[in-house]
Coordinates of N, CA and C in Angstrom, one line a residue:
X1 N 33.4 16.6 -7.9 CA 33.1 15.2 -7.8 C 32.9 14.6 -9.2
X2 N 33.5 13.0 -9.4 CA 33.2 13.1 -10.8 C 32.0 12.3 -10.8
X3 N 31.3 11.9 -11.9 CA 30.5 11.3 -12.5 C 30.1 10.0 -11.3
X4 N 30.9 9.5 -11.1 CA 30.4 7.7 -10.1 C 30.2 8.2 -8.4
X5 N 30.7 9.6 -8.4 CA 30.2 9.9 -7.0 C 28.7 10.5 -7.1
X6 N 28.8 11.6 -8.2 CA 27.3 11.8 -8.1 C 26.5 10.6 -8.4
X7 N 26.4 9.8 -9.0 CA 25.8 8.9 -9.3 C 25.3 8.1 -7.9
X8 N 26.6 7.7 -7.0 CA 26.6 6.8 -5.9 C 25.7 7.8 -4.9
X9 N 25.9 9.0 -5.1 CA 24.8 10.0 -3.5 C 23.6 10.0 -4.4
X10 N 23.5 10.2 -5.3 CA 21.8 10.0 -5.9 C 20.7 8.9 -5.3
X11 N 22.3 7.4 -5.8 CA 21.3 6.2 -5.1 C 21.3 6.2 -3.8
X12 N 22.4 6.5 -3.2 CA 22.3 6.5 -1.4 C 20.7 7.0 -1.5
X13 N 20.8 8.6 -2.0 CA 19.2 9.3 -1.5 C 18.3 8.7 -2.1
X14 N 18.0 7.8 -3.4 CA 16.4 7.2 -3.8 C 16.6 5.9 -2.4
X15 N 17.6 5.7 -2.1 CA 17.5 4.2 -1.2 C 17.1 5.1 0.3
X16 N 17.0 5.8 0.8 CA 17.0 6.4 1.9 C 15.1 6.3 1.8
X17 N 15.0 7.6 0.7 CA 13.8 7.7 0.3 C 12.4 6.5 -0.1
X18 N 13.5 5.2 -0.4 CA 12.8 4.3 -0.5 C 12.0 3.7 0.4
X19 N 12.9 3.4 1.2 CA 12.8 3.0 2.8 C 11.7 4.1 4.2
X20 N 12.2 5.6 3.6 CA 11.3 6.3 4.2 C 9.9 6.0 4.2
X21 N 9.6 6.2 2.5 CA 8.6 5.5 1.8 C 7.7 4.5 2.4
X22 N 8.0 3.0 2.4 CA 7.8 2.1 2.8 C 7.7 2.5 4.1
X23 N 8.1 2.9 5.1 CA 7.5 3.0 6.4 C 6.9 3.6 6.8
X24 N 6.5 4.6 5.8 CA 5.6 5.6 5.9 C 4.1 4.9 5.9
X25 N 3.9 4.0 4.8 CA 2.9 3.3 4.2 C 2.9 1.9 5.2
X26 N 3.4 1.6 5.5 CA 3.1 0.6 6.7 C 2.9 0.6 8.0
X27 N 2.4 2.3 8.2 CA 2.4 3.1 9.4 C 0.6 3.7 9.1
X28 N 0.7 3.6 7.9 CA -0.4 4.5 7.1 C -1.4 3.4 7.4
X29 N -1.1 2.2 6.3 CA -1.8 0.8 6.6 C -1.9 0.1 8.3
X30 N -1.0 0.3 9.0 CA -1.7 -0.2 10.7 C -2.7 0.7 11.0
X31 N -2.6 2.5 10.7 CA -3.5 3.0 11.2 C -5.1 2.6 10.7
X32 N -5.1 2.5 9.0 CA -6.2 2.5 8.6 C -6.8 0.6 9.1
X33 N -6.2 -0.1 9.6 CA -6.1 -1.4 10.2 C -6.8 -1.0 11.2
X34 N -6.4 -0.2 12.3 CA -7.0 -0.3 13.2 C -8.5 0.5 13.3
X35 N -8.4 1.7 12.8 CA -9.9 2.5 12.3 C -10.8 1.5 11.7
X36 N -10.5 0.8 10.9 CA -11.5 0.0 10.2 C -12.2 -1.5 11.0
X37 N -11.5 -1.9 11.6 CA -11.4 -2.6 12.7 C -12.6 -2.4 14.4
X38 N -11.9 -0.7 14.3 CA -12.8 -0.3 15.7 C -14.0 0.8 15.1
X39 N -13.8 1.0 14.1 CA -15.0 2.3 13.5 C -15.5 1.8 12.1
X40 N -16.2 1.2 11.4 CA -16.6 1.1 10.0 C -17.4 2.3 9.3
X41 N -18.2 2.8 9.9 CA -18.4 3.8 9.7 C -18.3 5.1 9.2
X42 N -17.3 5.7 9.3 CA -16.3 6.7 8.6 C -16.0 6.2 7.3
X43 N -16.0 5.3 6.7 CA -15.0 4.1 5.6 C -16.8 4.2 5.0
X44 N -17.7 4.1 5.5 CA -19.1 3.8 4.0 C -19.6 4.8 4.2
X45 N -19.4 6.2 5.0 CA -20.4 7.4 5.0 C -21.0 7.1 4.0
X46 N -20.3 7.4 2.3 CA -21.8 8.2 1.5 C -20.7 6.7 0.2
X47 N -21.6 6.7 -0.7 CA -21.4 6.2 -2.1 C -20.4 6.5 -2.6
X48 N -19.3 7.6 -2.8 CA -18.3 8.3 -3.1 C -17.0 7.8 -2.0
X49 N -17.2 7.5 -1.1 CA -16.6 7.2 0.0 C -16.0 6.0 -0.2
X50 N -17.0 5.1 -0.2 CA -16.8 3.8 -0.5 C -16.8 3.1 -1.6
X51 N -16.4 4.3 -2.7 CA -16.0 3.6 -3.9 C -14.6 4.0 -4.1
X52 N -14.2 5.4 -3.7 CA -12.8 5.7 -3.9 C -12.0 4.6 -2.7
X53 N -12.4 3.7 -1.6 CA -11.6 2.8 -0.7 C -11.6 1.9 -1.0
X54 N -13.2 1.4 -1.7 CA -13.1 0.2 -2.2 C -12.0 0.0 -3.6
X55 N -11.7 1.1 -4.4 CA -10.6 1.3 -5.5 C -9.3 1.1 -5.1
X56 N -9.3 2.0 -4.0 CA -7.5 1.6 -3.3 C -7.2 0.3 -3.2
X57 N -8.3 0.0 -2.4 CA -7.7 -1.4 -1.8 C -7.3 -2.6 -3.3
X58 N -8.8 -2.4 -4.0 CA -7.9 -3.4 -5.3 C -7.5 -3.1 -6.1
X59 N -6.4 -1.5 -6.0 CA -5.6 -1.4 -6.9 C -4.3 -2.0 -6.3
X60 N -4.3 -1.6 -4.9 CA -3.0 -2.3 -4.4 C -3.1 -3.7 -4.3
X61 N -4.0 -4.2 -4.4 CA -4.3 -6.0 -4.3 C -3.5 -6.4 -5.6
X62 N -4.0 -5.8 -7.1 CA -3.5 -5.7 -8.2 C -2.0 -6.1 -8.5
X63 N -1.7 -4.5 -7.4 CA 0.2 -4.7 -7.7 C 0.7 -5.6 -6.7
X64 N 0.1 -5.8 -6.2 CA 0.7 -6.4 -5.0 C 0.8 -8.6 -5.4
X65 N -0.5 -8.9 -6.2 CA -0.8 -10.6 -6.1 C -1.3 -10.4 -8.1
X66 N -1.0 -9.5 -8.6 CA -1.5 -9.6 -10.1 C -0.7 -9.6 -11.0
X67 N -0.8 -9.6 -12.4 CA 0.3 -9.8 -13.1 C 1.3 -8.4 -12.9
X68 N 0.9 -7.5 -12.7 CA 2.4 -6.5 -12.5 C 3.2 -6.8 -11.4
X69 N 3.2 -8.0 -10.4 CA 3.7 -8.1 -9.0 C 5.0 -8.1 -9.1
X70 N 5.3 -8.5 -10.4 CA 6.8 -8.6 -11.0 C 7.7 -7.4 -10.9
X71 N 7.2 -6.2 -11.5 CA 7.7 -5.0 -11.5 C 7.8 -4.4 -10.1
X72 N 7.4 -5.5 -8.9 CA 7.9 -4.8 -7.6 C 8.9 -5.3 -7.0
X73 N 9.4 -6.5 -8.1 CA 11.0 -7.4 -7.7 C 11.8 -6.6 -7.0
X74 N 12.5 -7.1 -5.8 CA 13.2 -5.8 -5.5 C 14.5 -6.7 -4.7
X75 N 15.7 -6.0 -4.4 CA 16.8 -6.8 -4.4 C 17.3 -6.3 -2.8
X76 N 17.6 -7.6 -2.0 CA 17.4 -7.1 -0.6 C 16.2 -6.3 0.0
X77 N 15.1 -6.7 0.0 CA 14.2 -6.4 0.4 C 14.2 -6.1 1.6
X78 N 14.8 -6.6 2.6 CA 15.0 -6.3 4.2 C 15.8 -4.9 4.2
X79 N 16.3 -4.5 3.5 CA 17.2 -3.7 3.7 C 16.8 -2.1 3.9
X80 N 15.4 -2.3 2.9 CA 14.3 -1.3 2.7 C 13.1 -1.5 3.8
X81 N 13.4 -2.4 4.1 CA 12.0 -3.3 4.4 C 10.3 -3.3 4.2
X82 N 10.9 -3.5 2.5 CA 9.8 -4.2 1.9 C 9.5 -5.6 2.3
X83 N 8.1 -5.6 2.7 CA 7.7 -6.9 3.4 C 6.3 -7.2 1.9
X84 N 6.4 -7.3 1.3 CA 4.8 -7.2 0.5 C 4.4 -8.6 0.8
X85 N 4.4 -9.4 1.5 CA 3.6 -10.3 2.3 C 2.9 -9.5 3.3
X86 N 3.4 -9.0 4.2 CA 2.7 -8.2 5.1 C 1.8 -7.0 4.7
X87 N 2.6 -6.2 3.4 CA 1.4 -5.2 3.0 C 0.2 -6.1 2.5
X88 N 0.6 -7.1 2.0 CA -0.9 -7.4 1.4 C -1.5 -8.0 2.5
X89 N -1.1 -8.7 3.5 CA -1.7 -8.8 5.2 C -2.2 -8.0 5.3
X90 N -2.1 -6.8 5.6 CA -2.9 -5.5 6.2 C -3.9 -5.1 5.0
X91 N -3.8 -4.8 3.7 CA -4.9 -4.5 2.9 C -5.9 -5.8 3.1
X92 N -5.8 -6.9 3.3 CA -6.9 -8.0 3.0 C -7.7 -7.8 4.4
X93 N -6.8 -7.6 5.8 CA -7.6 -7.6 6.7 C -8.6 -6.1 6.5
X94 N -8.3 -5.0 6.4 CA -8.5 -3.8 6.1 C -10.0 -4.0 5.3
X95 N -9.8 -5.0 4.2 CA -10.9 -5.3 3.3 C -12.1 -6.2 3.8
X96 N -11.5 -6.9 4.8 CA -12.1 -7.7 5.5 C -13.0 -7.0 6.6
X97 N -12.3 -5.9 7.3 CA -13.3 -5.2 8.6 C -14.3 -4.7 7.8
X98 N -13.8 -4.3 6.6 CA -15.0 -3.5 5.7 C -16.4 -4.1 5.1
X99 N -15.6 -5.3 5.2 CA -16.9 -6.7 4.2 C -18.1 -6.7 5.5
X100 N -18.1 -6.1 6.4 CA -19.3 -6.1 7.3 C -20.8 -5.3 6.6
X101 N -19.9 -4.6 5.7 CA -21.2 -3.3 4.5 C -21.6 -4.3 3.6
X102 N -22.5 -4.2 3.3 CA -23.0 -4.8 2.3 C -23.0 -4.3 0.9
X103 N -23.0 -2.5 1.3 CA -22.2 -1.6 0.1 C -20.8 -2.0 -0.3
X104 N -20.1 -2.3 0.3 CA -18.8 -2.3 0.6 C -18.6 -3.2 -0.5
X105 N -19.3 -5.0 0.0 CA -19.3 -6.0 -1.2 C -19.8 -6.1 -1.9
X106 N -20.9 -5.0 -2.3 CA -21.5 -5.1 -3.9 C -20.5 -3.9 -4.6
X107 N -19.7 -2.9 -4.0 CA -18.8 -2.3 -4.5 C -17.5 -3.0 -5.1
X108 N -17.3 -3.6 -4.7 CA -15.8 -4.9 -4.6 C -16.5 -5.6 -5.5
X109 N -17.4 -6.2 -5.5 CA -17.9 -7.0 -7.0 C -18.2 -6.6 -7.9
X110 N -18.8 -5.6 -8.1 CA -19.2 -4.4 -9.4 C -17.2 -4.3 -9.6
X111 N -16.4 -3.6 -9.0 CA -15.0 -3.2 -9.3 C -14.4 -4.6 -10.1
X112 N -14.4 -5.7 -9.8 CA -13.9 -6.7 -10.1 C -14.0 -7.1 -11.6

């Protein structure tokens, strides 16, 4: 095979993989939607807990509404189905079932 076919199965597989990706994490995100939602508890057990979730969430808030949001430009986004309106839907709600701790919000304000 020469050179533009390997090339062309490479991107077939990062585009497959891309898409895998993405639906992996928007599978990951309804679950953690719904736990946080019906259980808060598990999410603030101990101080360690709820600082490594309270980190996730506004690191992806970050890439998602901050100045790197740029570097997630992506071309036909349906195609992959990248929705990042919807991921950042599900992190804010996610953040939101959590804002019932009061840990939770002095942790999100200390991070900020």
């Amino acid at each position: 095979p020469d050179i533009r076919e390997k090339r062309e199965r490479y991107f077939s597989g990062q585009e497959r993989s891309a898409t895998a990706f993405l639906s992996s994490a928007a599978a990951v995100l309804n679950l953690l939607g719904y736990l946080s939602r019906e259980v808060v508890e598990p999410f603030v057990r101990t101080p360690g807990m709820i600082q490594k979730f309270v980190s996730m969430l506004l690191w992806f808030l970050s890439r998602l509404c901050g100045p790197q949001m740029s570097a997630l430009a992506v071309k036909n986004p349906e195609k992959y189905g990248y929705n990042p309106k919807d991921l950042l839907g599900k992190i804010v709600k996610i953040g939101i079932s959590l804002a019932s701790n009061d840990d939770v919000i002095r942790t999100m304000a200390e991070d900020l």
